[in-house]
Structures are given as C-alpha cells and as structure tokens.
Tab-separated table of C-alpha atoms in Angstrom:
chain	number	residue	atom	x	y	z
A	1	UNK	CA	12.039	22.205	15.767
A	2	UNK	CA	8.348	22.956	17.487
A	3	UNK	CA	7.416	24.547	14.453
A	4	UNK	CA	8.916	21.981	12.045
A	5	UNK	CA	7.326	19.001	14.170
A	6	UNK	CA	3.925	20.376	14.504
A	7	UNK	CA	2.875	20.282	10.764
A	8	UNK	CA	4.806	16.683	10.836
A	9	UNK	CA	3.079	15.650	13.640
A	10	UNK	CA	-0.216	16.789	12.820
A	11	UNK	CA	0.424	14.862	9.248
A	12	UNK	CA	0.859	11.684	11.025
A	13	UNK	CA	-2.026	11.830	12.990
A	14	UNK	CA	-4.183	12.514	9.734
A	15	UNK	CA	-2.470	9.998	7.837
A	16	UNK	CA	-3.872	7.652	9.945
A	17	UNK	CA	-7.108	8.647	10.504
A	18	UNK	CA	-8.117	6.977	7.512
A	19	UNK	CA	-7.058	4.125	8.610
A	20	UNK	CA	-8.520	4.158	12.313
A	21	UNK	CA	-12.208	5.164	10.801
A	22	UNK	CA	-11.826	2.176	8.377
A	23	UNK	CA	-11.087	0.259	11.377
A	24	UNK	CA	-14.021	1.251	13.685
A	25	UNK	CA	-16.383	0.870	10.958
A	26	UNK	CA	-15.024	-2.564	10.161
A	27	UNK	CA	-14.514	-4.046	13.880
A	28	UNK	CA	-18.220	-2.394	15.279
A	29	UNK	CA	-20.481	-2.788	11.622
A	30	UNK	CA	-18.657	-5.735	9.955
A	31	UNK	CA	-17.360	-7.924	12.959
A	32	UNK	CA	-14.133	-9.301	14.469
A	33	UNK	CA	-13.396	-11.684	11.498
A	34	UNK	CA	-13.359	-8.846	9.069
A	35	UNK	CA	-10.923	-6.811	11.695
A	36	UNK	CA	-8.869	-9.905	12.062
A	37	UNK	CA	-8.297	-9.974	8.033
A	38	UNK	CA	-6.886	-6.394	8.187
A	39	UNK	CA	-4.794	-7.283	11.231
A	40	UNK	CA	-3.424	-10.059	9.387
A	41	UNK	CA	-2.830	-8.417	6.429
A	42	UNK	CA	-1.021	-5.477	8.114
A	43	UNK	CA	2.621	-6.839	8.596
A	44	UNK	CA	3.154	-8.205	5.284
A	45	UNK	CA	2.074	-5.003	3.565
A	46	UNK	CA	4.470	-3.015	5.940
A	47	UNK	CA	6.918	-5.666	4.951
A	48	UNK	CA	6.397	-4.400	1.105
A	49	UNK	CA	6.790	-0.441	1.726
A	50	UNK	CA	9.692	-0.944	4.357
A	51	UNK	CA	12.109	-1.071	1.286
A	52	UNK	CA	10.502	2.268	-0.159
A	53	UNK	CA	10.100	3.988	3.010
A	54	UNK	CA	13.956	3.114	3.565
A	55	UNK	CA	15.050	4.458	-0.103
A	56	UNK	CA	13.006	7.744	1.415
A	57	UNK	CA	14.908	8.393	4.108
A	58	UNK	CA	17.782	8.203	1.997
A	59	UNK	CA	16.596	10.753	-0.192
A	60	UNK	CA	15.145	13.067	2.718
A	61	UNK	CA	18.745	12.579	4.109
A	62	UNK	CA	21.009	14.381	0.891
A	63	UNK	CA	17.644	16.776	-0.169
A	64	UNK	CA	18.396	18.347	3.458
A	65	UNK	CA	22.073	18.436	2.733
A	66	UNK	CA	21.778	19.645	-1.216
A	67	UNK	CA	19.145	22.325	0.622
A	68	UNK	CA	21.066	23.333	3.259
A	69	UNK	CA	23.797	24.060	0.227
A	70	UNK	CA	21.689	25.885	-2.095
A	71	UNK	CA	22.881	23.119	-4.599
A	72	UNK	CA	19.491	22.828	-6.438
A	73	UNK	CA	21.010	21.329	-9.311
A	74	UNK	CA	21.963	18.001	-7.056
A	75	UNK	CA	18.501	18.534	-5.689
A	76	UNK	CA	16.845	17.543	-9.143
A	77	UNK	CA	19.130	15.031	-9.374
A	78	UNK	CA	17.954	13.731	-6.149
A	79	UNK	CA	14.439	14.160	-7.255
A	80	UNK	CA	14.671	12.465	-10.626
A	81	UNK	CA	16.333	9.312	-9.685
A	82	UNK	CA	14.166	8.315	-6.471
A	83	UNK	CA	10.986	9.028	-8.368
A	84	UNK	CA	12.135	6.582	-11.571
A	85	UNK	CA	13.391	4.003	-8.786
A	86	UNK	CA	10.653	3.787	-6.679
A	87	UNK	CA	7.792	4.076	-9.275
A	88	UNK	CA	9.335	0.740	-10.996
A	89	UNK	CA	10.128	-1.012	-7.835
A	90	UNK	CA	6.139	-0.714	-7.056
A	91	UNK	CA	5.242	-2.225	-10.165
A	92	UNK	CA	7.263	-4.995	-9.151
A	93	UNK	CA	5.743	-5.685	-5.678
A	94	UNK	CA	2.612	-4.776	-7.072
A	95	UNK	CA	3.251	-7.715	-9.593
A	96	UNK	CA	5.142	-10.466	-7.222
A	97	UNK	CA	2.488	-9.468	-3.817
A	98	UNK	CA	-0.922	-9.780	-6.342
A	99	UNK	CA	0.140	-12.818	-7.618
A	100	UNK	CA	1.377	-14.827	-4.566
A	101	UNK	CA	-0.724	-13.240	-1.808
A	102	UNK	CA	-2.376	-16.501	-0.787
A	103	UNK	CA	0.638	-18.101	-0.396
A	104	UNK	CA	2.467	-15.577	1.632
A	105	UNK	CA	-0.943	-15.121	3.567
A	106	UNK	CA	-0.408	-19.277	4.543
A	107	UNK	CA	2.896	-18.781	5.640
A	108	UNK	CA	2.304	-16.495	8.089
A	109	UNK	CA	-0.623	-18.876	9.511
A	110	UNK	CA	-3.374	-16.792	8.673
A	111	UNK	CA	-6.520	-18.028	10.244
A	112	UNK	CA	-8.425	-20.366	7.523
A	113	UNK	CA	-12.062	-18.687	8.780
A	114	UNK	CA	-10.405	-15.058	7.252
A	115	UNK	CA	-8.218	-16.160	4.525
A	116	UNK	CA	-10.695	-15.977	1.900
A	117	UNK	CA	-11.415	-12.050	3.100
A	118	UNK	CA	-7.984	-11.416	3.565
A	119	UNK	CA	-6.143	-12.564	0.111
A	120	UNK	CA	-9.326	-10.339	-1.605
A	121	UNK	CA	-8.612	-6.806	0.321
A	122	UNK	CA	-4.369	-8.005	0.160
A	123	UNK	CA	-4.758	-8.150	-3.843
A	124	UNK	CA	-5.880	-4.183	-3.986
A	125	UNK	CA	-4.102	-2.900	-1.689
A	126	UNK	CA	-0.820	-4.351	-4.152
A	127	UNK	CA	-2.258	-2.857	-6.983
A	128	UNK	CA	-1.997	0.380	-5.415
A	129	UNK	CA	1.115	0.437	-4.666
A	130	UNK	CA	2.912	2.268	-7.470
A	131	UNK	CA	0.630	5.313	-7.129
A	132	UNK	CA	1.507	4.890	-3.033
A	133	UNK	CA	5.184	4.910	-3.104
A	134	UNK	CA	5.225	8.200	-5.718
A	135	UNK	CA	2.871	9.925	-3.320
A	136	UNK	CA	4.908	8.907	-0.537
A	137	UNK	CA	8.465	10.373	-1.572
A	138	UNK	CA	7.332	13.104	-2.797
A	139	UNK	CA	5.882	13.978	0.856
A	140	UNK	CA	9.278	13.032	1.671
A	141	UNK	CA	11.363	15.626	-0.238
A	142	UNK	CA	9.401	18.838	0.667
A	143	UNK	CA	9.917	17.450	4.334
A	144	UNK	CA	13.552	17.330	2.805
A	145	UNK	CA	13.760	21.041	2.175
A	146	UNK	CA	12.236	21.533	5.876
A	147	UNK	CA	8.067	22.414	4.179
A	148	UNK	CA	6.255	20.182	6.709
A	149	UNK	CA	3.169	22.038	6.298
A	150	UNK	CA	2.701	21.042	2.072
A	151	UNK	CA	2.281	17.647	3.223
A	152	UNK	CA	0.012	18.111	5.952
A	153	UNK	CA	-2.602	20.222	3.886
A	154	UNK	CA	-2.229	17.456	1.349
A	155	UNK	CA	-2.719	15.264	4.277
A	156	UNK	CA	-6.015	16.932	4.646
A	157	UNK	CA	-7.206	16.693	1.782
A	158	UNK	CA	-6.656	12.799	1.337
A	159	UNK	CA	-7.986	12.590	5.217
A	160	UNK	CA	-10.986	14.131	4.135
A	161	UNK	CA	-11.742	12.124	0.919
A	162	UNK	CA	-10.822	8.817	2.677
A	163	UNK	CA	-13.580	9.877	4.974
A	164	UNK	CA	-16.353	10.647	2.572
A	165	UNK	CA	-15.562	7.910	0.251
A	166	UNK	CA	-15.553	5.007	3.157
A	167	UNK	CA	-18.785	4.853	4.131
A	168	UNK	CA	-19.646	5.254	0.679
A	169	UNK	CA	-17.805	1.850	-0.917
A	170	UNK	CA	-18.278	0.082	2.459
A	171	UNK	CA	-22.310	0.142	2.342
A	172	UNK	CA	-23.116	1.161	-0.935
A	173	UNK	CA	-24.288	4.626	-0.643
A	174	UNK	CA	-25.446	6.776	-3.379
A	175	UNK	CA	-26.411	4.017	-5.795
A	176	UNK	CA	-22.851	2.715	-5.832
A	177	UNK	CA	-22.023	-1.241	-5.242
A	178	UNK	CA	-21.878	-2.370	-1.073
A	179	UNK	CA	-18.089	-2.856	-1.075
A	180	UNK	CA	-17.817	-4.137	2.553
A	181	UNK	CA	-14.214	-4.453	3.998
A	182	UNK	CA	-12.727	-3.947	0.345
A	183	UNK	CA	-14.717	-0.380	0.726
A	184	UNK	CA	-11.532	0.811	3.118
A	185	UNK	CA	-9.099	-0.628	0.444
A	186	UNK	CA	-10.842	1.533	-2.466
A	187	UNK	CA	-11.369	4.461	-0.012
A	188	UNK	CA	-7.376	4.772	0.410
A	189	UNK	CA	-6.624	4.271	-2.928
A	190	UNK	CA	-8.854	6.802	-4.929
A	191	UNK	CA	-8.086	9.404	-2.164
A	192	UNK	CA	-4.376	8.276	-2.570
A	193	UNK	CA	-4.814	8.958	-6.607
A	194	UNK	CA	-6.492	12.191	-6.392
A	195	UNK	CA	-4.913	14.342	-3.550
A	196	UNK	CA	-1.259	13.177	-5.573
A	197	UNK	CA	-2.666	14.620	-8.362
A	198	UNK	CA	-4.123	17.997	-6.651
A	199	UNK	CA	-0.276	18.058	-5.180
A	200	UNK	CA	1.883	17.871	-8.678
A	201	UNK	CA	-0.662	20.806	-9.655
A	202	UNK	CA	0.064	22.943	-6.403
A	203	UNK	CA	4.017	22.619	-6.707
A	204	UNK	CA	3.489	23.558	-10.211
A	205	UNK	CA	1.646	27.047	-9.379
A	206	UNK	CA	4.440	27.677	-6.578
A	207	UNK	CA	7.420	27.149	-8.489
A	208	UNK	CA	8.756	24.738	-6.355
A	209	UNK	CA	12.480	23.577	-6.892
A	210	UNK	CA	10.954	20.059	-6.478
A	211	UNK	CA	7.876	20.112	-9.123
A	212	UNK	CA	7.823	17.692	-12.198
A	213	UNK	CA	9.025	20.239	-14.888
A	214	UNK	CA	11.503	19.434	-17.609
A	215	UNK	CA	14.647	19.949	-15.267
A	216	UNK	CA	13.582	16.808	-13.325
A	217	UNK	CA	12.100	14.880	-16.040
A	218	UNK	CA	15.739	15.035	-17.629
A	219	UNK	CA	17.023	13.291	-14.465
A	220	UNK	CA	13.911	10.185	-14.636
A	221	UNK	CA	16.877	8.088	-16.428
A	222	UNK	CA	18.084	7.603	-13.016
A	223	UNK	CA	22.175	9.266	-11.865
A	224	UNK	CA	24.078	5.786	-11.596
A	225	UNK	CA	26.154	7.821	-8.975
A	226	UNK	CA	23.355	9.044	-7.297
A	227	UNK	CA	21.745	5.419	-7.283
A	228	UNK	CA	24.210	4.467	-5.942
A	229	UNK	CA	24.532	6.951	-2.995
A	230	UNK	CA	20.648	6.687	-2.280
A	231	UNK	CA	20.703	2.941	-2.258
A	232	UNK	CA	23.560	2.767	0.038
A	233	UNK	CA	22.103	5.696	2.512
A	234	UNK	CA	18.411	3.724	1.537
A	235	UNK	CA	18.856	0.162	2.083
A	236	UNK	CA	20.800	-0.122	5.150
A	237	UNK	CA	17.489	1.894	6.687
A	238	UNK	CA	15.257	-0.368	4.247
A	239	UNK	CA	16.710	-3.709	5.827
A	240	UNK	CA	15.868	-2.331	9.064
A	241	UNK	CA	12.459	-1.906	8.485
A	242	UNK	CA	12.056	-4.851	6.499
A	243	UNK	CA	13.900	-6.903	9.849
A	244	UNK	CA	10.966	-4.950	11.440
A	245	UNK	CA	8.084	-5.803	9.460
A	246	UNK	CA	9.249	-9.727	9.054
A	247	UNK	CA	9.103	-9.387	13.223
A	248	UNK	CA	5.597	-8.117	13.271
A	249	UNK	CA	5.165	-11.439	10.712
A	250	UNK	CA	6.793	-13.469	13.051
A	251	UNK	CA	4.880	-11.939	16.424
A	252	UNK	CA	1.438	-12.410	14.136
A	253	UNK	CA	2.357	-16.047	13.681
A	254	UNK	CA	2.309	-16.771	17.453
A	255	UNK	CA	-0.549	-14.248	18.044
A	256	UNK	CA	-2.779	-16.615	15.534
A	257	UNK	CA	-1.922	-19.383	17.205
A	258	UNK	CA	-4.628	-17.856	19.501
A	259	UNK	CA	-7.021	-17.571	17.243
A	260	UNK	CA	-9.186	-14.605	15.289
A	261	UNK	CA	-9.328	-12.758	18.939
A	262	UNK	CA	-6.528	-12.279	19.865
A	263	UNK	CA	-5.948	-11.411	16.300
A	264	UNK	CA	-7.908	-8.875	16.571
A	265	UNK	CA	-6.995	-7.619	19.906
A	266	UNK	CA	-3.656	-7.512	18.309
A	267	UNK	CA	-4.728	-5.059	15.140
A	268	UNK	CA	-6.716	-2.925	17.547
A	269	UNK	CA	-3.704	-2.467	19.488
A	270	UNK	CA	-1.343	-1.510	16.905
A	271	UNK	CA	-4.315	1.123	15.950
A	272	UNK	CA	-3.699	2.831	19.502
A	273	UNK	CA	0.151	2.610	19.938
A	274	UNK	CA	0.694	3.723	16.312
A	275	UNK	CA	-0.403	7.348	17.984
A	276	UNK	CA	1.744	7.021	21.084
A	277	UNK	CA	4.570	5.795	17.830
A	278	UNK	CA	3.463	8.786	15.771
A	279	UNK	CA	5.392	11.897	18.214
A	280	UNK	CA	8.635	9.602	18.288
A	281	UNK	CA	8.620	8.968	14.469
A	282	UNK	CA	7.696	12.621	14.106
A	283	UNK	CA	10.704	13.732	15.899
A	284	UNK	CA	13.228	11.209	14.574
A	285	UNK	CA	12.129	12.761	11.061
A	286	UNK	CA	12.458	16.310	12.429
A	287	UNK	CA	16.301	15.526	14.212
A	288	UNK	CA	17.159	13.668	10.736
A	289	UNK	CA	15.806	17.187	8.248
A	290	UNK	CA	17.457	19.966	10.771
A	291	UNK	CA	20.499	17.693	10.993
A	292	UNK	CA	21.003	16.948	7.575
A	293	UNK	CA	20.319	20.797	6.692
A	294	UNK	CA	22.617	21.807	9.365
A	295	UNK	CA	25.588	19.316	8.127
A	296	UNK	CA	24.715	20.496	4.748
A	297	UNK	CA	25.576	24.060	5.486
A	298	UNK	CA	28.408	23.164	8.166
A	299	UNK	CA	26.925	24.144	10.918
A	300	UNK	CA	27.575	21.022	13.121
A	301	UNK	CA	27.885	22.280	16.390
A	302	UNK	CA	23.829	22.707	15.697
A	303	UNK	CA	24.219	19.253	16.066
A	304	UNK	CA	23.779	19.094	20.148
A	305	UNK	CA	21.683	21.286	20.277
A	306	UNK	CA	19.016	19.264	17.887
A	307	UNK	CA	19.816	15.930	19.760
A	308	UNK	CA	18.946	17.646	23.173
A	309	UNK	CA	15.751	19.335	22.407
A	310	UNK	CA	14.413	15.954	20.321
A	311	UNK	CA	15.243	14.110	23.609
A	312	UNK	CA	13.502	16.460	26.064
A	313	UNK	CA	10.166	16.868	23.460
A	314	UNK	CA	10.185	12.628	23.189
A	315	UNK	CA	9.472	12.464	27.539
A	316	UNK	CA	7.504	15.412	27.455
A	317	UNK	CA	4.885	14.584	24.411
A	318	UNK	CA	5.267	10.749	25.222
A	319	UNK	CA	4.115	11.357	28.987
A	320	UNK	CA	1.267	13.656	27.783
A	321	UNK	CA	-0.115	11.299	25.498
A	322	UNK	CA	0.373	7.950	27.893
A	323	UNK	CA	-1.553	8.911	31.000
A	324	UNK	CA	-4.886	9.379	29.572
A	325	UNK	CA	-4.475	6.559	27.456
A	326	UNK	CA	-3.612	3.931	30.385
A	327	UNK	CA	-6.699	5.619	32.486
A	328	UNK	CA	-8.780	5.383	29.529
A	329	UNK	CA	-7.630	2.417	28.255
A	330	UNK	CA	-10.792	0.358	28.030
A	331	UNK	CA	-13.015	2.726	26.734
A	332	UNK	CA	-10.364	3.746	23.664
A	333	UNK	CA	-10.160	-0.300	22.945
A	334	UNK	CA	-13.921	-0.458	23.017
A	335	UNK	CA	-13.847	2.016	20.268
A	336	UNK	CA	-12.916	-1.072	17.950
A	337	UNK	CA	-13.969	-4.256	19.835
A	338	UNK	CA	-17.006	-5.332	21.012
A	339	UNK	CA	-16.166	-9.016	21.947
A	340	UNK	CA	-15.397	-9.079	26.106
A	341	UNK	CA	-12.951	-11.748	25.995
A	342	UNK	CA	-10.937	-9.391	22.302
A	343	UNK	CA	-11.173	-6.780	24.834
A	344	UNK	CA	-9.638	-8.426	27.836
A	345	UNK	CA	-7.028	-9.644	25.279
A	346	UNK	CA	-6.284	-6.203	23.863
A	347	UNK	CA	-6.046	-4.311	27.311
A	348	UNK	CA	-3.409	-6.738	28.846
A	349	UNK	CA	-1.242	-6.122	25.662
A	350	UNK	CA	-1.408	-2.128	26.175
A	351	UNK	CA	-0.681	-2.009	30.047
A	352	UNK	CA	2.685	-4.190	29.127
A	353	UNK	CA	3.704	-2.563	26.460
A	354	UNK	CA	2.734	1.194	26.116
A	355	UNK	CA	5.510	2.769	28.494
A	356	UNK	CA	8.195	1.611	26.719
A	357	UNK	CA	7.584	3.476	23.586
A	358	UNK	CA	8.792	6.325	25.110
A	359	UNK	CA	12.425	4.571	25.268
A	360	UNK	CA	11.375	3.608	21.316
A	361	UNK	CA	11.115	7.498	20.807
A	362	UNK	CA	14.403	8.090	22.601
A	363	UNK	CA	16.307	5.584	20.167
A	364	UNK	CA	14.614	6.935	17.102
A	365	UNK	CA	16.207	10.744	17.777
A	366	UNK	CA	19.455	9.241	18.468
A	367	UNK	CA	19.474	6.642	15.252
A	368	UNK	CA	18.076	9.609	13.252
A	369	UNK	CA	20.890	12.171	13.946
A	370	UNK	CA	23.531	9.028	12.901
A	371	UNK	CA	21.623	9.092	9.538
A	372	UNK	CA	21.661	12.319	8.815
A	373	UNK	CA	25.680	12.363	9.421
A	374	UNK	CA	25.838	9.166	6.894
A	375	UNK	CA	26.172	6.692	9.651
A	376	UNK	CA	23.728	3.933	8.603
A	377	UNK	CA	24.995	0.869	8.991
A	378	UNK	CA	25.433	0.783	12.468
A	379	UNK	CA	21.568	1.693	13.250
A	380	UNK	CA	20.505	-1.250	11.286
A	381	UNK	CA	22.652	-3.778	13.190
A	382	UNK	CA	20.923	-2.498	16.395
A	383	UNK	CA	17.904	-3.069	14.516
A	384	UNK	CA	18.712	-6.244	13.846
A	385	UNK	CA	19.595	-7.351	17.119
A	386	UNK	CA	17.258	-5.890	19.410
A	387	UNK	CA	14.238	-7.370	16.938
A	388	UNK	CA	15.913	-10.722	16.022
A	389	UNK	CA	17.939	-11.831	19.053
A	390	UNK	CA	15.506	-9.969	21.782
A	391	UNK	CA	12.198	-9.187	20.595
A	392	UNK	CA	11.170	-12.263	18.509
A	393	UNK	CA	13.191	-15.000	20.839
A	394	UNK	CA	11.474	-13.649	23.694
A	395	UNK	CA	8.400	-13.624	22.469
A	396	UNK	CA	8.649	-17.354	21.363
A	397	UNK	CA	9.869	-18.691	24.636
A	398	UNK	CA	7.717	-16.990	27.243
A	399	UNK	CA	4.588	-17.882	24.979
A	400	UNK	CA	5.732	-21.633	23.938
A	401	UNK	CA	7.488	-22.559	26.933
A	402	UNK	CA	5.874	-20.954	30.101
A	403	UNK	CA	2.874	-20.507	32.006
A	404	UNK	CA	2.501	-16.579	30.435
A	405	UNK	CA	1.036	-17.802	27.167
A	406	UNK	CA	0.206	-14.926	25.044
A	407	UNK	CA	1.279	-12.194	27.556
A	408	UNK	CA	4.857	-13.543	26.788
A	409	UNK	CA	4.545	-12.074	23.563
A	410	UNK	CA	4.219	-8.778	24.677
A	411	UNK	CA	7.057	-8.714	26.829
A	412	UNK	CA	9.359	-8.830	23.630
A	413	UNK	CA	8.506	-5.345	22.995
A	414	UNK	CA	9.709	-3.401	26.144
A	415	UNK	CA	12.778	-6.167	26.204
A	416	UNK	CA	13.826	-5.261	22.097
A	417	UNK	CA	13.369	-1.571	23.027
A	418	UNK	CA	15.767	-1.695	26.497
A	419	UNK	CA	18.325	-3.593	24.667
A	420	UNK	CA	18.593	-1.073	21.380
A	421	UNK	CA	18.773	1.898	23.722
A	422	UNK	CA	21.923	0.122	25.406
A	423	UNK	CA	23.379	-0.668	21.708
A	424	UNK	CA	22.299	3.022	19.848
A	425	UNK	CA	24.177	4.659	23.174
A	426	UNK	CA	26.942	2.473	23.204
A	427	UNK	CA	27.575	3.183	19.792
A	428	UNK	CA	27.066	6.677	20.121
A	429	UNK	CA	29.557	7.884	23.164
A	430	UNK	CA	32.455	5.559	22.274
A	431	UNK	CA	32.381	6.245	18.741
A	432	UNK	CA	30.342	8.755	16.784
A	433	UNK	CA	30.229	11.882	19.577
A	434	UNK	CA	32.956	13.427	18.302
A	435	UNK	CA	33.200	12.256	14.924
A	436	UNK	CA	33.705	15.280	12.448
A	437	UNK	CA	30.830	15.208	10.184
A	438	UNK	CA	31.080	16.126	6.034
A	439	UNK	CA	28.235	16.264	3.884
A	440	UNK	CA	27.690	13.708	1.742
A	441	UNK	CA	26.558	15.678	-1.152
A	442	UNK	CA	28.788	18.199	-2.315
C-alpha cells in the first residue's frame, strides 16, 4: 500500500503545485480581487469535472478487476469506451460552460467588482476541458493496473512546465503578451496539452496494455454493455461529487455575501486544506485499486487487511501534516494574503475546520473499499445527506440567523463530516461486512 500511495501521493501534491504558485503569484503581485475571481470560479469548475472524475472511478474500479484477472481483452474494452465517452462529454461542457458562464457566474452571487475578471479566465479554462478530461482518465487507468509512478513522472513534467510557463504569460516575459490572471489559465492548459502528448508517446515505447494502438481504437465506438456498467459504477460516484461541488456553490454564495475578503480568505483556504485532503484522497484511491485487484483475482479476505492499514496510515499522515500547519498557521496563510483583516478571516476558518479532515480521510477508505466491491449507491446517499441536510443547512442558519456570522459557515464542515462517518459505518457493520463479494467484470 506504502509503496502504491507514495507515487499517488506525491502526484497529488504536484498536481497542485501549479495551482498554489498560480495562486501566490496572483494574491501577492496581482491583488485580492484577482484571487477572489479564481476563488469564485473554483466551485463551478469542480462542479463541471465532478461528472468525469465520477465516470473515472468507475473505470479505475473494473481496470483493477479486469487486471487483477489477466482479462486484457475487457481491459481495452474498458479503455476504448471511457476515452470516446469522456472526450465528447467535454466538448459538451466545454460548449454549454463557454457560452453561459456569466450567467452561471450571477447565480452564484459573484461579486460585481470581479465578475468582469472572472467570466474572462472561466471561458478558457472551458475550452480546455476536452484535452483535461482525456489526460485525466488516462492517469486513471495506469493507477487502475496499480502503475502509480507513470502518472507521477508525468506529473512532473506538467508541474514543471506549469512553472516555467506562469510567470511567463502572467507578466509577459520573453517578448510574449502580459497575460495577467489569464497567464495561470494558459499556463495549465499548454502544460496540460503537451505532457498528454509526451505520455501517449511513452506508453507507446513500453508496450503498455493501455496505449492507443489499433486494439483500443477498435473499441472508440463505445461497448453499449460496458457503457452501461461504467455509467452505473460512474454516476452514482459522479452525483456525489457533483452534490459536492453544488455545496461548495452554495457555501460560496453565503461566503460572498461577505464580500471579496472573505472571498478570498475562502480560496486561500481551500489552497491549504486541499494538502491536508490530498493523503485521504490518496488513500481512498489506493484502498479502491488493491481492493478492486484483490476482488478481481478472489482474494477477498485481502479485503481487511487493506481497510485496516488505510485506516491506521489516514491518523498517522493526517496528524503529521496538521500540527505544523495549526502552529504555523499564519505564516502559511500569509503566503497568499496580504490584507490583515483576509488574513484574520482565513485563519478563523482553518482552526475550525482543519481537524476534522482527518474523520473526512477515515470515510473516504471506508466509501472506497464499498466501490471497489460494486456498492455505489449507498456512498452517494451518505453523500447526499451529510452535504445537503448537514453541511449546507448548517451553514445557512448559524450564518443567517445567529450572532456567529461567517464562522457559522465553517462549522458545516466538521458537522457534514461527523454525520457521514455515523452513516458510511452504519452502513458498513449491519450490512456490507460480510457480504460475499464477485467481480463485476468477468
């Protein structure tokens, strides 16, 4: 699992490096109306990858098992019919999201001092999403056949051009146009384009089972069966991440009823947790690959033993990783803001809400495993309930209706978390433990 998780792991991190650079340089060079844009902006993109993300972890989920069965024939199949499925479904968003992005950017109250800035850097980030979604499940299936380290040296490579060709489009260096804040939005997307190239190449000199050669481009036509079976391991998962995004929509509406501050506070926030988030989404990935492999080649009394050891790594990493940042809290949030009262806004939202990721992490592993058995449905009900009847309500009453204002919107995060632990466990000793687990692809 350790050396699964650390490639994984380290991929996360770099994936988001990108993104934290782009965010320093725009909070500290640009200002806190151009870091408020791409905190605005944030949720409704998630909103638009949830789906394909989803669809991913459907495919990840019968890879493992066709793996884990030395069925490489199924494999393509697998291959073939995500790849046609989610290229065309990101010409869609790209399509519906460019054309109605100011109108989705007024619905979810986006402050009229950013919109302008906002709809601009929204519009190429759609654009790019095709491209995006390829890249992204085909990370997904050599994770799939348990290669975490492909992706992460592919991670490197995009981490690396991202870095070089920021400050670049964002000031206009080497003769080319000043960019500003669409510089990050460029920066992604050519490093995107090229290190998905650089990857189809590499698979093709190793022989992988998963390169783009003529036994997968015979399966593009999309498998109806297979559809079929991805959609309904993919969209239970996609719904719950789409329930999750439209409650980061919903928690951005009351936080810009603040204003562009604690806007900002709010993106520079997310930039922090989402590396306390990375070990715990790491780990629910690893538990769902050696699962799936394991149920694949009917070894399920592996099955334990994988729950167990993702459990005891969650605490362990989660602890590491939370100390420092609590005793160092200021100083990491200064890294972004420079505004005293963004700062004192930012701060109070860690201290409330950072220790409970580490009961996020636990339900992750646990909701992970039930995927990788088939179980799918149930997960996203949780979802649903601890985000829509906890999380959300919460955070509406204790910031409308009482003297907490905007700290009351914090508290729906450790409440939603609490409450899906109960639900995932619930679920889990009265009637999954000692289900008997098939594969689903045979």
């Amino acid at each position: 699992m350790i050396a699964f998780l650390i490639p994984l792991l380290l991929s996360n991190i770099l994936q988001s490096v990108g993104q934290l650079a782009g965010t320093i340089v725009v909070g500290r060079w640009i200002g806190v109306d151009a870091l408020a844009a791409l905190s605005a902006f944030f949720p409704l993109f998630f909103l638009l990858v949830s789906f394909v993300i989803g669809i991913g972890s459907g495919s990840a989920i019968l890879i493992g098992q066709a793996y884990g069965a030395g069925n490489m024939e199924k494999l393509k199949t697998i291959v073939g019919t995500t790849l046609t499925f989610t290229f065309l479904l990101g010409i869609v968003l790209a399509v519906v999201g460019g054309i109605f992005t100011e109108d989705i950017l007024r619905m979810v109250g986006t402050p009229a001092n950013i919109m302008e800035v906002t709809v601009h850097y929204a519009r190429i980030m759609f654009w790019s999403l095709p491209i995006m979604f390829l890249y992204m499940v085909y990370t997904t299936f050599m994770r799939g056949t348990g290669d975490s380290k492909t992706p992460f040296y592919s991670l490197i490579v995009s981490t690396v051009l991202n870095l070089i060709f920021l400050p670049v489009l964002i000031f206009g260096w080497l003769g080319l146009p000043e960019c500003g804040i669409y510089g990050a939005a460029y920066a992604n997307l050519i490093s995107t384009v090229i290190t998905f190239v650089l990857l189809l190449m590499y698979m093709y000199w190793k022989k992988s089972p998963l390169r783009l050669d003529a036994s997968v481009r015979r399966h593009l036509r999309m498998n109806k069966d297979m559809l079929k079976l991805l959609l309904r391991l993919g969209i239970p998962s996609s719904v719950s991440m789409i329930l999750v995004s439209l409650s980061e929509i919903a928690v951005i509406v009351f936080v810009n009823r603040y204003g562009s501050n604690a806007t900002a506070a709010y993106g520079s926030v997310n930039q922090v947790v989402s590396y306390v988030q990375m070990p715990a989404i790491s780990l629910g990935m690893t538990v769902s690959v050696l699962a799936a492999q394991s149920i694949g080649a009917k070894q399920n009394g592996r099955l334990k033993e994988v729950i167990r050891a993702g459990i005891v790594l969650n605490y362990i990493i989660g602890v590491v990783l939370m100390i420092p940042i609590y005793i160092f809290s200021k100083n990491i949030l200064s890294w972004f803001i420079t505004s005293p009262q963004t700062l004192d806004i930012a701060h109070q939202l860690l201290v409330i809400t950072l220790w409970s990721y580490l009961i996020f992490g636990h339900v992750q592993i646990i909701a992970a495993t039930m995927r990788a058995s088939g179980v799918v449905l149930w997960p996203m009900i949780f979802s649903v309930i601890s985000i829509w009847c906890v999380e959300v309500p919460v955070a509406y009453f204790l910031s409308y209706h009482t003297s907490l204002g905007i700290r009351g919107i914090w508290l729906g995060y450790p409440a939603a978390f609490i409450v899906s632990m109960i639900l995932v466990y619930s679920y889990y000793w009265l009637s999954w433990k000692n289900k008997q687990i098939t594969s689903l692809v045979q």
